[in-house]
């Protein structure tokens, strides 16, 4: 039952491909630090590869490529296959939101000559990991006149960065006695943004100086924060990790590594596939797949209905058949076995960095609660596809029984009655500002998703 390390299977030429893919993925990560930025990048690449906006297409036929943009925060790509849609689609789905801090609606304040932006964290984070790091601001400001300004501060080398302070060790006797979950509390995640008073300003002169900068750079008034979405994320680029450069240190591998592997797998398809292929990049997974851009919204089934209509095949019954006959890989990261924390894992059923794409038959916690438990028959079929296409894969569950757990978008798509299984890339330090993956696992994920789209 021992799975092999993918690196041992590569000859020189293939290892170069692994490294080149890692480099391209790093560029994607650096451009896509928010769901909006990832959607923009996905559209740019899809259009380059001949995909058209579904809204602008009147009729569809086999071989056509289209995308569906949901509010700029979620996106779906489709390649129309030769078989009728009611036979089902081959679907890969990942999420492009990542843990971070979001600015509150009334965020800016001044305290003792320092200006701060108040935040509310998004997704599951260990709050103590987010202090004393260079942070950047990414997002949009929607003004009353309908214009939307993009904001990115802290990524250019000449840009300033922002950040959150921590108490000095010299005075931390009390703080260090606290439980790790409250060492840094949610309300303490306030980002320092300024320290110079505006000359002549009567009250809150440091805040006034920051407002003057925002006005000059973005034409923004303080009230415009009411209709802004600004995310506070780790500043700076992803890096090769390890002296052998076998890994990548980056922000947001969860789940942009799977999102990227999906895009690559879709764009690799040059021919017209038998089954229609679909790639979903969803938002809001980290907070329960809620809202109009989360997987629980109906954009996926609406898109399939639209496509069916534009193929001249639409009926309510055929739509339901298409959804229930589909096959899906819910592509999300898995907890990489960490020898430094071995007690939290069960060695036989853990995901290991470098051993290829990982299938999780089930996720969930405490007796598989909240899981999508994939069917044995489906896993059997996937094993055959993976082996036929020489994909290195492994199987795992998320840590030791009763240690915790987690979920993905798998259970939501399974509600349509389709076969769904979780499959993704192992990550070290998941949900930390800087996470680690192996380049070999990314490479095997692309191979796996491509093989699945063409053969499932
Ligand atoms: Mn995830
Ligand atoms: Mn996550």
CSV table of C-alpha atoms in Angstrom, one decimal, residues 6-447:
chain,number,residue,atom,x,y,z
A,6,UNK,CA,6.8,11.2,-7.7
A,7,UNK,CA,10.3,12.8,-7.9
A,8,UNK,CA,11.8,9.3,-8.3
A,9,UNK,CA,9.8,8.7,-11.5
A,10,UNK,CA,11.1,11.8,-13.4
A,11,UNK,CA,13.8,11.7,-16.0
A,12,UNK,CA,15.7,14.9,-16.7
A,13,UNK,CA,13.3,16.2,-19.4
A,14,UNK,CA,10.2,15.7,-17.2
A,15,UNK,CA,11.9,17.2,-14.2
A,16,UNK,CA,12.4,20.3,-16.2
A,17,UNK,CA,8.7,20.4,-17.0
A,18,UNK,CA,8.0,20.1,-13.3
A,19,UNK,CA,10.2,23.1,-12.5
A,20,UNK,CA,8.8,25.2,-15.4
A,21,UNK,CA,5.3,24.5,-14.2
A,22,UNK,CA,6.3,25.6,-10.7
A,23,UNK,CA,7.7,28.9,-12.1
A,24,UNK,CA,4.5,29.6,-14.1
A,25,UNK,CA,2.4,28.8,-11.0
A,26,UNK,CA,4.4,31.2,-8.9
A,27,UNK,CA,3.6,34.0,-11.4
A,28,UNK,CA,-0.1,33.1,-11.1
A,29,UNK,CA,0.1,33.2,-7.3
A,30,UNK,CA,1.8,36.6,-7.4
A,31,UNK,CA,-0.8,38.1,-9.7
A,32,UNK,CA,-3.8,36.4,-7.9
A,33,UNK,CA,-3.9,37.3,-4.2
A,34,UNK,CA,-7.6,37.8,-4.1
A,35,UNK,CA,-10.5,35.9,-5.7
A,36,UNK,CA,-11.1,39.0,-8.0
A,37,UNK,CA,-7.5,39.0,-9.2
A,38,UNK,CA,-7.7,35.2,-9.8
A,39,UNK,CA,-10.8,35.6,-11.9
A,40,UNK,CA,-9.2,38.4,-14.0
A,41,UNK,CA,-6.1,36.2,-14.6
A,42,UNK,CA,-8.3,33.2,-15.5
A,43,UNK,CA,-10.3,35.2,-18.0
A,44,UNK,CA,-7.1,36.7,-19.5
A,45,UNK,CA,-5.7,33.2,-20.1
A,46,UNK,CA,-9.0,31.7,-21.2
A,47,UNK,CA,-9.6,34.4,-23.8
A,48,UNK,CA,-6.1,33.9,-25.1
A,49,UNK,CA,-6.9,30.3,-25.6
A,50,UNK,CA,-10.1,31.1,-27.5
A,51,UNK,CA,-12.8,31.0,-24.8
A,52,UNK,CA,-15.7,33.5,-25.2
A,53,UNK,CA,-18.0,35.0,-22.6
A,54,UNK,CA,-21.1,32.8,-22.6
A,55,UNK,CA,-23.3,35.9,-22.3
A,56,UNK,CA,-22.1,37.1,-25.7
A,57,UNK,CA,-22.6,33.8,-27.5
A,58,UNK,CA,-25.9,33.0,-29.1
A,59,UNK,CA,-25.5,29.4,-30.3
A,60,UNK,CA,-23.1,26.7,-29.2
A,61,UNK,CA,-21.8,23.5,-30.7
A,62,UNK,CA,-19.3,20.8,-29.9
A,63,UNK,CA,-15.7,22.2,-29.6
A,64,UNK,CA,-16.8,25.6,-28.4
A,65,UNK,CA,-15.1,27.1,-25.4
A,66,UNK,CA,-16.9,29.5,-23.1
A,67,UNK,CA,-16.6,31.1,-19.7
A,68,UNK,CA,-19.1,32.4,-17.1
A,69,UNK,CA,-18.0,35.2,-14.9
A,70,UNK,CA,-20.0,35.5,-11.6
A,71,UNK,CA,-19.6,39.0,-10.2
A,72,UNK,CA,-15.9,39.0,-10.9
A,73,UNK,CA,-15.3,36.6,-7.9
A,74,UNK,CA,-16.1,33.2,-9.3
A,75,UNK,CA,-15.7,31.8,-12.8
A,76,UNK,CA,-16.5,28.7,-14.8
A,77,UNK,CA,-14.8,27.4,-18.0
A,78,UNK,CA,-16.5,25.0,-20.4
A,79,UNK,CA,-15.5,23.0,-23.4
A,80,UNK,CA,-18.5,21.6,-25.2
A,81,UNK,CA,-18.2,17.9,-25.9
A,82,UNK,CA,-19.6,15.7,-28.7
A,83,UNK,CA,-22.0,13.8,-26.5
A,84,UNK,CA,-25.3,15.3,-25.5
A,85,UNK,CA,-25.1,17.2,-22.2
A,86,UNK,CA,-27.7,15.0,-20.5
A,87,UNK,CA,-25.0,12.2,-20.4
A,88,UNK,CA,-23.3,14.4,-17.8
A,89,UNK,CA,-20.2,16.6,-17.6
A,90,UNK,CA,-16.7,16.0,-16.4
A,91,UNK,CA,-16.2,18.7,-13.8
A,92,UNK,CA,-13.2,19.9,-11.8
A,93,UNK,CA,-14.0,22.5,-9.1
A,94,UNK,CA,-11.7,24.4,-6.8
A,95,UNK,CA,-11.9,27.6,-4.8
A,96,UNK,CA,-10.0,30.9,-5.2
A,97,UNK,CA,-10.7,32.6,-1.9
A,98,UNK,CA,-8.1,32.3,0.8
A,99,UNK,CA,-7.8,33.1,4.5
A,100,UNK,CA,-7.0,36.7,5.2
A,101,UNK,CA,-8.2,39.8,6.9
A,102,UNK,CA,-10.9,42.1,5.4
A,103,UNK,CA,-11.2,45.8,6.2
A,104,UNK,CA,-14.3,46.6,8.3
A,105,UNK,CA,-16.7,49.0,6.7
A,106,UNK,CA,-15.7,51.8,9.1
A,107,UNK,CA,-12.0,50.9,9.4
A,108,UNK,CA,-9.9,54.0,9.8
A,109,UNK,CA,-9.1,55.4,13.2
A,110,UNK,CA,-6.3,57.1,15.0
A,111,UNK,CA,-4.9,56.2,18.5
A,112,UNK,CA,-2.0,58.0,20.1
A,113,UNK,CA,-0.5,59.4,16.9
A,114,UNK,CA,-0.8,56.1,15.0
A,115,UNK,CA,-3.4,55.5,12.2
A,116,UNK,CA,-5.0,52.0,12.0
A,117,UNK,CA,-7.3,50.1,9.7
A,118,UNK,CA,-9.6,47.8,11.7
A,119,UNK,CA,-10.2,44.3,10.2
A,120,UNK,CA,-12.3,41.2,10.5
A,121,UNK,CA,-10.5,38.0,9.7
A,122,UNK,CA,-11.9,35.8,6.9
A,123,UNK,CA,-11.7,32.0,7.1
A,124,UNK,CA,-9.9,29.9,9.8
A,125,UNK,CA,-6.6,31.5,10.9
A,126,UNK,CA,-4.2,31.2,13.8
A,127,UNK,CA,-4.3,34.9,14.6
A,128,UNK,CA,-0.9,34.9,16.2
A,129,UNK,CA,0.6,34.0,12.8
A,130,UNK,CA,-0.5,37.3,11.2
A,131,UNK,CA,1.4,39.8,13.3
A,132,UNK,CA,4.8,41.3,12.6
A,133,UNK,CA,4.6,40.5,8.9
A,134,UNK,CA,4.8,42.8,5.9
A,135,UNK,CA,1.2,43.0,4.7
A,136,UNK,CA,-0.4,44.4,1.5
A,137,UNK,CA,-3.8,45.8,0.7
A,138,UNK,CA,-5.7,44.4,-2.3
A,139,UNK,CA,-9.2,45.2,-3.4
A,140,UNK,CA,-11.7,47.6,-4.9
A,141,UNK,CA,-13.5,50.8,-3.9
A,142,UNK,CA,-16.9,51.2,-5.4
A,143,UNK,CA,-17.9,54.9,-5.5
A,144,UNK,CA,-21.4,56.4,-5.5
A,145,UNK,CA,-21.0,57.4,-9.2
A,146,UNK,CA,-20.7,53.8,-10.1
A,147,UNK,CA,-16.9,53.8,-10.8
A,148,UNK,CA,-14.8,51.1,-9.2
A,149,UNK,CA,-11.1,51.7,-8.4
A,150,UNK,CA,-8.7,48.9,-8.0
A,151,UNK,CA,-6.4,49.1,-5.0
A,152,UNK,CA,-3.1,47.3,-4.7
A,153,UNK,CA,-0.6,48.7,-2.1
A,154,UNK,CA,2.5,46.8,-0.9
A,155,UNK,CA,3.5,44.6,-3.8
A,156,UNK,CA,5.8,46.8,-5.8
A,157,UNK,CA,9.3,46.9,-4.4
A,158,UNK,CA,9.0,50.7,-4.0
A,159,UNK,CA,5.6,50.4,-2.4
A,160,UNK,CA,5.2,50.9,1.3
A,161,UNK,CA,3.8,47.9,3.2
A,162,UNK,CA,1.5,47.8,6.3
A,163,UNK,CA,1.3,45.4,9.2
A,164,UNK,CA,0.2,44.4,12.7
A,165,UNK,CA,2.4,44.9,15.7
A,166,UNK,CA,3.0,42.4,18.6
A,167,UNK,CA,3.9,43.0,22.2
A,168,UNK,CA,7.7,43.0,22.8
A,169,UNK,CA,9.0,39.8,24.5
A,170,UNK,CA,10.4,41.9,27.4
A,171,UNK,CA,6.8,42.7,28.6
A,172,UNK,CA,5.1,39.5,27.5
A,173,UNK,CA,5.0,37.5,30.7
A,174,UNK,CA,1.2,37.7,31.0
A,175,UNK,CA,0.6,37.3,27.2
A,176,UNK,CA,2.7,34.2,27.0
A,177,UNK,CA,0.6,32.5,29.7
A,178,UNK,CA,-2.5,32.8,27.5
A,179,UNK,CA,-3.9,30.0,25.4
A,180,UNK,CA,-2.6,30.3,21.8
A,181,UNK,CA,-6.2,30.9,20.5
A,182,UNK,CA,-6.3,34.2,22.5
A,183,UNK,CA,-2.7,35.3,22.5
A,184,UNK,CA,-3.7,37.6,19.7
A,185,UNK,CA,-7.4,38.3,19.7
A,186,UNK,CA,-9.6,39.1,16.6
A,187,UNK,CA,-10.0,42.7,17.6
A,188,UNK,CA,-6.2,43.1,18.0
A,189,UNK,CA,-5.8,42.5,14.2
A,190,UNK,CA,-5.6,46.2,13.4
A,191,UNK,CA,-3.3,47.2,10.7
A,192,UNK,CA,-0.9,50.1,11.2
A,193,UNK,CA,-1.1,52.5,8.2
A,194,UNK,CA,0.4,55.8,9.3
A,195,UNK,CA,2.3,57.8,11.8
A,196,UNK,CA,2.7,61.4,10.5
A,197,UNK,CA,0.2,64.2,11.4
A,198,UNK,CA,-1.2,66.4,8.7
A,199,UNK,CA,0.0,70.0,9.5
A,200,UNK,CA,-2.8,72.3,10.4
A,201,UNK,CA,-5.4,69.5,10.9
A,202,UNK,CA,-7.3,70.2,14.1
A,203,UNK,CA,-8.4,66.7,15.1
A,204,UNK,CA,-7.0,63.3,14.4
A,205,UNK,CA,-4.2,64.7,12.2
A,206,UNK,CA,-2.6,61.3,11.4
A,207,UNK,CA,-5.8,59.9,10.2
A,208,UNK,CA,-6.4,63.2,8.2
A,209,UNK,CA,-3.0,62.7,6.6
A,210,UNK,CA,-3.9,59.1,5.5
A,211,UNK,CA,-7.2,60.4,4.1
A,212,UNK,CA,-5.4,63.0,2.1
A,213,UNK,CA,-3.2,60.2,0.6
A,214,UNK,CA,-6.2,58.1,-0.3
A,215,UNK,CA,-7.9,61.1,-1.9
A,216,UNK,CA,-4.9,61.9,-4.0
A,217,UNK,CA,-4.1,58.3,-5.1
A,218,UNK,CA,-7.6,56.9,-5.4
A,219,UNK,CA,-9.9,59.9,-5.4
A,220,UNK,CA,-11.4,58.3,-2.3
A,221,UNK,CA,-13.3,59.9,0.6
A,222,UNK,CA,-13.6,58.2,4.0
A,223,UNK,CA,-17.2,57.3,3.3
A,224,UNK,CA,-16.1,55.3,0.3
A,225,UNK,CA,-14.9,52.7,2.7
A,226,UNK,CA,-18.6,51.9,3.1
A,227,UNK,CA,-18.6,50.4,-0.3
A,228,UNK,CA,-15.1,49.0,-0.5
A,229,UNK,CA,-13.8,45.4,-0.4
A,230,UNK,CA,-10.2,45.6,0.7
A,231,UNK,CA,-8.3,42.4,1.7
A,232,UNK,CA,-5.2,42.4,3.9
A,233,UNK,CA,-2.8,39.7,2.7
A,234,UNK,CA,0.9,38.9,3.1
A,235,UNK,CA,3.0,41.3,1.0
A,236,UNK,CA,5.6,40.0,-1.5
A,237,UNK,CA,6.1,37.2,-3.9
A,238,UNK,CA,6.1,33.5,-3.6
A,239,UNK,CA,9.5,31.8,-3.5
A,240,UNK,CA,11.1,28.6,-4.4
A,241,UNK,CA,11.5,26.7,-1.1
A,242,UNK,CA,14.2,24.3,0.0
A,243,UNK,CA,17.8,24.2,-1.2
A,244,UNK,CA,16.7,21.8,-3.9
A,245,UNK,CA,13.9,24.1,-5.0
A,246,UNK,CA,11.5,21.2,-4.9
A,247,UNK,CA,8.8,23.2,-3.1
A,248,UNK,CA,7.1,26.6,-3.2
A,249,UNK,CA,6.4,29.0,-0.3
A,250,UNK,CA,3.4,31.1,-1.1
A,251,UNK,CA,0.3,32.8,0.1
A,252,UNK,CA,-3.0,31.1,-0.8
A,253,UNK,CA,-1.9,27.7,-2.1
A,254,UNK,CA,-5.3,26.7,-0.4
A,255,UNK,CA,-6.8,26.6,-2.9
A,256,UNK,CA,-5.1,28.4,-5.8
A,257,UNK,CA,-2.7,25.5,-6.4
A,258,UNK,CA,-5.7,23.3,-7.4
A,259,UNK,CA,-7.3,26.2,-9.2
A,260,UNK,CA,-4.2,26.7,-11.2
A,261,UNK,CA,-3.8,23.0,-11.9
A,262,UNK,CA,-7.5,23.0,-13.2
A,263,UNK,CA,-6.9,25.9,-15.5
A,264,UNK,CA,-3.7,24.3,-16.9
A,265,UNK,CA,-5.6,21.0,-17.4
A,266,UNK,CA,-8.5,22.8,-19.2
A,267,UNK,CA,-6.2,24.8,-21.5
A,268,UNK,CA,-4.1,21.7,-22.3
A,269,UNK,CA,-7.2,20.2,-24.1
A,270,UNK,CA,-6.7,21.1,-27.7
A,271,UNK,CA,-9.2,18.6,-29.2
A,272,UNK,CA,-13.0,18.4,-28.9
A,273,UNK,CA,-13.7,16.1,-25.9
A,274,UNK,CA,-16.4,13.4,-25.9
A,275,UNK,CA,-17.9,14.7,-22.6
A,276,UNK,CA,-18.4,18.4,-21.9
A,277,UNK,CA,-15.6,19.6,-19.6
A,278,UNK,CA,-16.2,22.1,-16.9
A,279,UNK,CA,-13.8,23.9,-14.6
A,280,UNK,CA,-15.4,25.8,-11.6
A,281,UNK,CA,-13.4,28.3,-9.6
A,282,UNK,CA,-15.6,29.2,-6.6
A,283,UNK,CA,-15.5,32.0,-4.0
A,284,UNK,CA,-16.3,31.9,-0.3
A,285,UNK,CA,-15.3,28.3,0.4
A,286,UNK,CA,-13.4,29.3,3.4
A,287,UNK,CA,-16.5,30.7,5.1
A,288,UNK,CA,-18.9,28.0,4.1
A,289,UNK,CA,-19.5,28.5,0.4
A,290,UNK,CA,-22.1,31.2,1.2
A,291,UNK,CA,-23.4,34.2,-0.8
A,292,UNK,CA,-24.0,34.7,-4.4
A,293,UNK,CA,-20.4,33.8,-5.4
A,294,UNK,CA,-20.1,30.8,-3.1
A,295,UNK,CA,-20.7,27.3,-4.4
A,296,UNK,CA,-24.1,27.1,-2.7
A,297,UNK,CA,-25.4,29.7,-5.1
A,298,UNK,CA,-26.9,28.4,-8.3
A,299,UNK,CA,-24.5,29.8,-10.8
A,300,UNK,CA,-23.2,26.4,-11.8
A,301,UNK,CA,-26.6,24.8,-12.6
A,302,UNK,CA,-27.8,28.1,-14.2
A,303,UNK,CA,-24.7,28.0,-16.5
A,304,UNK,CA,-25.4,24.4,-17.5
A,305,UNK,CA,-29.0,25.4,-18.3
A,306,UNK,CA,-27.9,28.3,-20.4
A,307,UNK,CA,-25.4,26.1,-22.3
A,308,UNK,CA,-28.0,23.5,-22.9
A,309,UNK,CA,-30.4,26.1,-24.2
A,310,UNK,CA,-27.7,27.5,-26.5
A,311,UNK,CA,-27.1,24.0,-27.8
A,312,UNK,CA,-30.8,23.7,-28.6
A,313,UNK,CA,-31.2,20.8,-26.1
A,314,UNK,CA,-32.8,22.4,-23.1
A,315,UNK,CA,-35.5,20.9,-21.0
A,316,UNK,CA,-35.8,20.8,-17.2
A,317,UNK,CA,-35.6,17.0,-17.2
A,318,UNK,CA,-32.5,17.0,-19.4
A,319,UNK,CA,-30.9,19.5,-17.1
A,320,UNK,CA,-31.5,17.3,-14.1
A,321,UNK,CA,-30.1,14.3,-16.0
A,322,UNK,CA,-27.0,16.3,-17.0
A,323,UNK,CA,-26.4,17.3,-13.4
A,324,UNK,CA,-27.0,13.9,-11.8
A,325,UNK,CA,-25.0,12.0,-14.5
A,326,UNK,CA,-21.9,14.2,-14.0
A,327,UNK,CA,-18.6,13.2,-12.5
A,328,UNK,CA,-16.6,15.6,-10.4
A,329,UNK,CA,-13.3,16.1,-8.8
A,330,UNK,CA,-13.6,18.6,-5.9
A,331,UNK,CA,-10.1,19.8,-6.1
A,332,UNK,CA,-8.9,21.2,-2.8
A,333,UNK,CA,-5.7,21.0,-0.8
A,334,UNK,CA,-5.0,18.2,1.7
A,335,UNK,CA,-3.1,18.4,5.0
A,336,UNK,CA,0.5,17.4,4.3
A,337,UNK,CA,2.0,15.0,6.8
A,338,UNK,CA,4.3,17.1,9.0
A,339,UNK,CA,7.0,15.1,10.9
A,340,UNK,CA,7.2,18.0,13.4
A,341,UNK,CA,3.6,17.4,14.4
A,342,UNK,CA,3.4,13.7,13.7
A,343,UNK,CA,1.0,13.1,16.7
A,344,UNK,CA,-1.8,14.9,14.8
A,345,UNK,CA,-1.7,12.6,11.8
A,346,UNK,CA,-2.2,8.9,11.2
A,347,UNK,CA,0.8,7.8,9.1
A,348,UNK,CA,-0.9,5.1,6.9
A,349,UNK,CA,-3.6,7.6,5.8
A,350,UNK,CA,-1.8,10.9,5.5
A,351,UNK,CA,-0.9,12.9,2.4
A,352,UNK,CA,2.8,13.3,1.9
A,353,UNK,CA,4.5,16.1,0.0
A,354,UNK,CA,6.0,14.7,-3.2
A,355,UNK,CA,3.8,11.6,-3.5
A,356,UNK,CA,1.5,13.1,-6.1
A,357,UNK,CA,-2.1,14.2,-6.2
A,358,UNK,CA,-4.1,13.1,-3.2
A,359,UNK,CA,-7.6,11.6,-3.2
A,360,UNK,CA,-9.7,12.0,0.0
A,361,UNK,CA,-12.6,9.6,-0.1
A,362,UNK,CA,-14.1,11.6,2.7
A,363,UNK,CA,-13.4,14.7,4.8
A,364,UNK,CA,-15.4,16.0,7.7
A,365,UNK,CA,-14.8,15.6,11.4
A,366,UNK,CA,-16.0,13.5,14.4
A,367,UNK,CA,-17.4,10.4,12.6
A,368,UNK,CA,-17.1,12.0,9.1
A,369,UNK,CA,-19.6,14.8,10.0
A,370,UNK,CA,-20.0,17.3,7.2
A,371,UNK,CA,-18.3,15.1,4.7
A,372,UNK,CA,-19.0,14.0,1.2
A,373,UNK,CA,-18.2,10.3,1.3
A,374,UNK,CA,-17.4,9.2,-2.3
A,375,UNK,CA,-18.6,5.9,-3.6
A,376,UNK,CA,-16.2,2.9,-3.8
A,377,UNK,CA,-17.2,2.3,-7.4
A,378,UNK,CA,-16.3,5.8,-8.4
A,379,UNK,CA,-12.9,5.6,-6.7
A,380,UNK,CA,-12.3,2.3,-8.5
A,381,UNK,CA,-13.0,4.0,-11.8
A,382,UNK,CA,-10.6,6.9,-11.0
A,383,UNK,CA,-7.9,4.5,-9.9
A,384,UNK,CA,-8.0,3.0,-13.4
A,385,UNK,CA,-7.9,6.4,-15.1
A,386,UNK,CA,-4.9,7.5,-12.9
A,387,UNK,CA,-3.0,4.3,-13.5
A,388,UNK,CA,-3.7,4.2,-17.3
A,389,UNK,CA,-2.4,7.8,-17.5
A,390,UNK,CA,0.6,7.1,-15.2
A,391,UNK,CA,-0.4,9.7,-12.6
A,392,UNK,CA,1.3,9.5,-9.2
A,393,UNK,CA,-1.5,9.6,-6.6
A,394,UNK,CA,-2.0,8.9,-3.0
A,395,UNK,CA,-5.0,8.7,-0.7
A,396,UNK,CA,-5.5,10.3,2.7
A,397,UNK,CA,-7.8,11.7,5.3
A,398,UNK,CA,-7.5,15.0,7.0
A,399,UNK,CA,-5.4,14.1,10.1
A,400,UNK,CA,-6.0,11.7,13.0
A,401,UNK,CA,-9.6,10.7,13.9
A,402,UNK,CA,-11.0,13.1,16.5
A,403,UNK,CA,-8.3,15.7,16.0
A,404,UNK,CA,-10.4,18.1,14.0
A,405,UNK,CA,-11.2,18.1,10.3
A,406,UNK,CA,-12.7,20.2,7.5
A,407,UNK,CA,-14.8,20.3,4.4
A,408,UNK,CA,-14.8,21.4,0.8
A,409,UNK,CA,-17.3,22.2,-1.9
A,410,UNK,CA,-17.7,18.4,-2.7
A,411,UNK,CA,-20.9,17.9,-0.7
A,412,UNK,CA,-22.7,20.8,-2.5
A,413,UNK,CA,-22.2,19.4,-6.0
A,414,UNK,CA,-23.0,15.9,-4.6
A,415,UNK,CA,-26.5,17.2,-3.9
A,416,UNK,CA,-27.3,17.0,-7.6
A,417,UNK,CA,-26.7,13.2,-7.4
A,418,UNK,CA,-23.4,13.2,-9.2
A,419,UNK,CA,-20.3,11.3,-8.2
A,420,UNK,CA,-17.9,13.6,-6.4
A,421,UNK,CA,-14.6,13.0,-4.7
A,422,UNK,CA,-12.0,15.3,-3.1
A,423,UNK,CA,-8.7,15.4,-4.8
A,424,UNK,CA,-5.8,17.9,-4.4
A,425,UNK,CA,-2.3,18.9,-3.4
A,426,UNK,CA,-0.8,18.4,0.0
A,427,UNK,CA,0.1,21.5,1.9
A,428,UNK,CA,2.3,22.2,4.9
A,429,UNK,CA,1.3,25.1,7.3
A,430,UNK,CA,-2.2,25.2,5.7
A,431,UNK,CA,-4.0,28.6,6.3
A,432,UNK,CA,-0.8,30.2,7.5
A,433,UNK,CA,0.3,33.4,5.8
A,434,UNK,CA,2.9,31.4,3.9
A,435,UNK,CA,2.0,27.8,3.0
A,436,UNK,CA,4.3,25.2,1.4
A,437,UNK,CA,3.6,22.7,-1.5
A,438,UNK,CA,5.7,20.4,-3.6
A,439,UNK,CA,6.2,21.2,-7.2
A,440,UNK,CA,5.8,17.5,-8.0
A,441,UNK,CA,2.3,17.4,-6.5
A,442,UNK,CA,1.3,20.4,-8.6
A,443,UNK,CA,2.6,18.6,-11.7
A,444,UNK,CA,0.8,15.4,-10.9
A,445,UNK,CA,-2.4,17.4,-10.2
A,446,UNK,CA,-2.4,18.9,-13.7
A,447,UNK,CA,-1.8,15.4,-15.1
